[in-house]
mmCIF file of C-alpha atoms in Angstrom:
data_model
loop_
_atom_site.group_PDB
_atom_site.id
_atom_site.type_symbol
_atom_site.label_atom_id
_atom_site.label_comp_id
_atom_site.label_asym_id
_atom_site.label_seq_id
_atom_site.Cartn_x
_atom_site.Cartn_y
_atom_site.Cartn_z
ATOM 1 C CA MET K 27 25.392 19.396 7.392
ATOM 2 C CA LEU K 28 27.006 20.300 4.067
ATOM 3 C CA SER K 29 23.604 20.636 2.425
ATOM 4 C CA THR K 30 22.445 23.032 5.148
ATOM 5 C CA ILE K 31 25.555 25.172 4.678
ATOM 6 C CA TRP K 32 24.973 25.160 0.919
ATOM 7 C CA LEU K 33 21.332 26.205 1.258
ATOM 8 C CA LEU K 34 22.148 28.972 3.730
ATOM 9 C CA LEU K 35 24.973 30.226 1.522
ATOM 10 C CA CYS K 36 22.720 30.336 -1.552
ATOM 11 C CA ILE K 37 19.862 32.062 0.259
ATOM 12 C CA VAL K 38 22.141 34.646 1.883
ATOM 13 C CA ILE K 39 23.963 35.361 -1.387
ATOM 14 C CA GLY K 40 20.669 35.705 -3.281
ATOM 15 C CA CYS K 41 19.225 38.083 -0.676
ATOM 16 C CA VAL K 42 22.401 40.193 -0.523
ATOM 17 C CA GLN K 43 22.502 40.395 -4.331
ATOM 18 C CA LEU K 44 18.903 41.605 -4.461
ATOM 19 C CA LEU K 45 19.582 44.128 -1.692
ATOM 20 C CA VAL K 46 22.714 45.438 -3.412
ATOM 21 C CA ALA K 47 20.834 45.778 -6.713
ATOM 22 C CA THR K 48 18.524 48.347 -5.107
ATOM 23 C CA GLN K 49 21.405 50.554 -3.933
ATOM 24 C CA LEU K 50 22.633 53.534 -5.909
ATOM 25 C CA GLU K 51 26.270 53.756 -4.873
ATOM 26 C CA TRP K 52 27.892 51.497 -7.473
ATOM 27 C CA LEU K 53 30.109 54.103 -9.127
ATOM 28 C CA VAL K 54 30.743 57.565 -7.682
ATOM 29 C CA ASN K 55 32.200 60.730 -9.210
ATOM 30 C CA GLY K 56 31.805 63.751 -6.946
ATOM 31 C CA ASP K 57 28.079 64.570 -6.882
ATOM 32 C CA PHE K 58 27.251 61.887 -9.469
ATOM 33 C CA VAL K 59 26.182 58.499 -8.124
ATOM 34 C CA GLN K 60 25.387 55.595 -10.459
ATOM 35 C CA GLY K 61 23.521 52.428 -9.607
ATOM 36 C CA LEU K 62 22.225 49.602 -11.766
ATOM 37 C CA TRP K 63 18.860 51.217 -12.358
ATOM 38 C CA ALA K 64 19.347 54.967 -11.814
ATOM 39 C CA ILE K 65 21.880 57.776 -11.900
ATOM 40 C CA CYS K 66 21.734 60.671 -9.479
ATOM 41 C CA LYS K 67 23.250 64.104 -9.305
ATOM 42 C CA LEU K 68 22.305 64.979 -5.789
ATOM 43 C CA PRO K 69 19.455 65.594 -4.986
ATOM 44 C CA GLU K 70 17.676 64.407 -8.174
ATOM 45 C CA CYS K 71 17.742 61.003 -9.900
ATOM 46 C CA HIS K 72 16.626 59.621 -13.233
ATOM 47 C CA ILE K 73 16.191 56.087 -14.530
ATOM 48 C CA ARG K 74 18.944 54.730 -16.757
ATOM 49 C CA GLU K 75 17.681 53.846 -20.227
ATOM 50 C CA SER K 76 20.694 52.782 -22.281
ATOM 51 C CA LEU K 77 20.707 49.288 -23.744
ATOM 52 C CA LEU K 78 23.886 48.283 -21.915
ATOM 53 C CA SER K 79 22.641 49.465 -18.526
ATOM 54 C CA LEU K 80 19.320 47.650 -18.941
ATOM 55 C CA SER K 81 21.118 44.498 -20.087
ATOM 56 C CA VAL K 82 23.378 44.598 -17.034
ATOM 57 C CA LEU K 83 20.376 45.155 -14.755
ATOM 58 C CA VAL K 84 18.419 42.248 -16.266
ATOM 59 C CA MET K 85 21.410 39.881 -16.156
ATOM 60 C CA TYR K 86 22.200 40.775 -12.561
ATOM 61 C CA LEU K 87 18.613 40.476 -11.324
ATOM 62 C CA LEU K 88 18.075 37.265 -13.289
ATOM 63 C CA GLY K 89 21.143 35.715 -11.676
ATOM 64 C CA ALA K 90 20.163 36.790 -8.165
ATOM 65 C CA VAL K 91 16.569 35.575 -8.513
ATOM 66 C CA LEU K 92 17.628 32.262 -10.093
ATOM 67 C CA LEU K 93 20.098 31.608 -7.288
ATOM 68 C CA LEU K 94 17.556 32.411 -4.596
ATOM 69 C CA LEU K 95 14.724 30.423 -6.199
ATOM 70 C CA SER K 96 16.919 27.401 -6.879
ATOM 71 C CA ALA K 97 17.884 27.303 -3.204
ATOM 72 C CA ILE K 98 14.274 27.607 -2.072
ATOM 73 C CA VAL K 99 13.104 24.924 -4.516
ATOM 74 C CA SER K 100 15.804 22.527 -3.338
ATOM 75 C CA LEU K 101 14.841 22.787 0.352
ATOM 76 C CA PRO K 102 12.505 19.751 0.239
ATOM 77 C CA ILE K 103 14.946 17.825 -1.959
ATOM 78 C CA VAL K 104 17.815 18.189 0.476
ATOM 79 C CA TRP K 105 15.810 17.502 3.606
ATOM 80 C CA SER K 106 14.096 14.418 2.181
ATOM 81 C CA LYS K 107 14.698 11.400 4.431
ATOM 82 C CA LYS K 108 13.398 8.716 2.067
ATOM 83 C CA VAL K 109 16.136 6.342 0.933
ATOM 84 C CA VAL K 110 14.297 5.370 -2.264
ATOM 85 C CA ALA K 111 14.064 8.965 -3.472
ATOM 86 C CA ARG K 112 17.765 9.731 -2.973
ATOM 87 C CA PHE K 113 18.857 8.850 -6.541
ATOM 88 C CA ASN K 114 16.114 10.991 -8.116
ATOM 89 C CA ASP K 115 17.035 13.740 -5.674
ATOM 90 C CA ALA K 116 20.606 13.528 -6.932
ATOM 91 C CA LYS K 117 19.369 14.112 -10.488
ATOM 92 C CA ARG K 118 17.323 17.104 -9.338
ATOM 93 C CA LEU K 119 20.289 18.523 -7.443
ATOM 94 C CA GLY K 120 22.365 18.182 -10.610
ATOM 95 C CA LEU K 121 19.754 20.278 -12.417
ATOM 96 C CA VAL K 122 19.802 22.819 -9.563
ATOM 97 C CA ALA K 123 23.603 22.966 -9.867
ATOM 98 C CA ASN K 124 23.273 23.787 -13.580
ATOM 99 C CA VAL K 125 20.748 26.542 -12.844
ATOM 100 C CA GLN K 126 23.021 27.959 -10.156
ATOM 101 C CA PHE K 127 25.967 27.901 -12.548
ATOM 102 C CA ILE K 128 23.938 29.950 -15.042
ATOM 103 C CA ALA K 129 22.954 32.336 -12.229
ATOM 104 C CA ALA K 130 26.554 32.790 -11.075
ATOM 105 C CA LEU K 131 27.731 33.288 -14.658
ATOM 106 C CA SER K 132 25.001 35.862 -15.299
ATOM 107 C CA MET K 133 25.871 37.849 -12.173
ATOM 108 C CA GLY K 134 29.587 37.617 -12.914
ATOM 109 C CA ILE K 135 29.192 38.926 -16.454
ATOM 110 C CA ALA K 136 26.918 41.723 -15.238
ATOM 111 C CA VAL K 137 29.428 42.803 -12.593
ATOM 112 C CA CYS K 138 32.232 42.778 -15.188
ATOM 113 C CA LEU K 139 30.192 44.937 -17.589
ATOM 114 C CA VAL K 140 29.422 47.691 -15.050
ATOM 115 C CA PRO K 141 32.723 49.605 -15.546
ATOM 116 C CA PHE K 142 32.103 49.730 -19.303
ATOM 117 C CA ASP K 143 28.896 51.691 -18.728
ATOM 118 C CA MET K 144 30.025 54.556 -16.520
ATOM 119 C CA PHE K 145 30.050 57.413 -19.003
ATOM 120 C CA GLU K 146 26.930 58.908 -17.423
ATOM 121 C CA VAL K 147 28.942 59.708 -14.283
ATOM 122 C CA GLN K 148 31.698 61.187 -16.474
ATOM 123 C CA CYS K 149 34.311 58.551 -15.630
ATOM 124 C CA THR K 150 36.532 56.375 -17.755
ATOM 125 C CA LEU K 151 38.124 53.083 -16.817
ATOM 126 C CA SER K 152 41.551 54.683 -16.374
ATOM 127 C CA MET K 153 40.043 57.415 -14.171
ATOM 128 C CA LEU K 154 38.403 54.754 -12.034
ATOM 129 C CA LEU K 155 41.707 52.959 -11.522
ATOM 130 C CA GLN K 156 43.929 56.008 -10.962
ATOM 131 C CA SER K 157 41.819 58.935 -9.837
ATOM 132 C CA SER K 158 40.551 59.773 -6.393
ATOM 133 C CA LYS K 159 37.636 61.606 -8.014
ATOM 134 C CA CYS K 160 36.051 58.527 -9.607
ATOM 135 C CA ARG K 161 35.673 55.615 -7.247
ATOM 136 C CA VAL K 162 33.938 52.304 -6.789
ATOM 137 C CA GLY K 163 31.009 52.512 -4.394
ATOM 138 C CA TRP K 164 30.369 50.123 -1.533
ATOM 139 C CA ALA K 165 27.452 48.458 -3.335
ATOM 140 C CA TYR K 166 29.580 47.557 -6.365
ATOM 141 C CA ALA K 167 32.380 46.230 -4.161
ATOM 142 C CA CYS K 168 29.881 44.099 -2.244
ATOM 143 C CA ALA K 169 28.317 42.877 -5.508
ATOM 144 C CA CYS K 170 31.739 41.821 -6.817
ATOM 145 C CA ILE K 171 32.569 39.872 -3.662
ATOM 146 C CA VAL K 172 29.195 38.162 -3.434
ATOM 147 C CA SER K 173 29.182 37.353 -7.169
ATOM 148 C CA LEU K 174 32.538 35.676 -6.715
ATOM 149 C CA LEU K 175 31.202 33.719 -3.736
ATOM 150 C CA SER K 176 28.155 32.638 -5.755
ATOM 151 C CA VAL K 177 30.434 30.401 -7.843
ATOM 152 C CA CYS K 178 30.718 28.149 -4.768
ATOM 153 C CA CYS K 179 26.990 27.360 -4.873
ATOM 154 C CA PRO K 180 26.931 25.152 -8.004
ATOM 155 C CA VAL K 181 30.136 23.433 -6.881
ATOM 156 C CA LEU K 182 28.586 22.558 -3.522
ATOM 157 C CA ALA K 183 25.358 21.464 -5.242
ATOM 158 C CA ARG K 184 27.325 19.026 -7.426
ATOM 159 C CA LEU K 185 29.167 17.731 -4.382
ATOM 160 C CA ILE K 186 25.891 17.095 -2.546
ATOM 161 C CA SER K 187 24.401 15.493 -5.666
ATOM 162 C CA ASP K 188 27.348 13.089 -5.885
ATOM 163 C CA GLN K 189 26.986 12.380 -2.185
ATOM 164 C CA HIS K 190 23.332 11.402 -2.737
ATOM 165 C CA LYS K 191 24.306 9.112 -5.631
ATOM 166 C CA ARG K 192 26.962 7.314 -3.584
ATOM 167 C CA TYR K 193 24.584 6.916 -0.661
ATOM 168 C CA THR K 194 21.970 5.349 -2.943
ATOM 169 C CA LEU K 195 24.501 2.936 -4.441
ATOM 170 C CA LEU K 196 25.668 1.856 -0.982
ATOM 171 C CA ILE K 197 22.105 1.195 0.170
ATOM 172 C CA THR K 198 21.317 -0.728 -3.031
ATOM 173 C CA GLU K 199 24.432 -2.915 -2.741
ATOM 174 C CA HIS K 200 23.834 -3.585 0.938
ATOM 175 C CA PHE K 201 20.263 -4.818 0.512
ATOM 176 C CA LEU K 202 20.786 -6.877 -2.663
#
């Protein structure tokens, strides 16, 4: 049951992160709208080309894809019913937990760097915190929440891995 919750959580978080990455409304200042990959002054948009914006985009997408792929790869591991394979599955789940930790860290760093790259929408950090003109868009708020939730994925993966190890030890002791 816990493994099913973990897999669903990881898949949903990965899909939401990829969906949010495509949205433009991360930071808003009047007619200016900034996303991870483009900036728009309604009605026209252009691709962002600064090194910081591309780094944030790559880190965010890398984290989202790693989280989603690690969950998909671990589907057969979690649903394996063979008692003999449980200990090896625990090792694989430990590796998946490490990958998910890197993914969560990557997304978290990317989300933290976004406010430092908002000069194209003519905002500063103090304006974002105090002004009604510069504001956080719904996509950025959603990305922050889901990035924070993504930290639960490696923790749950480690918990399930330990559960598999204990189960294997109990079976081994019982039959010896």
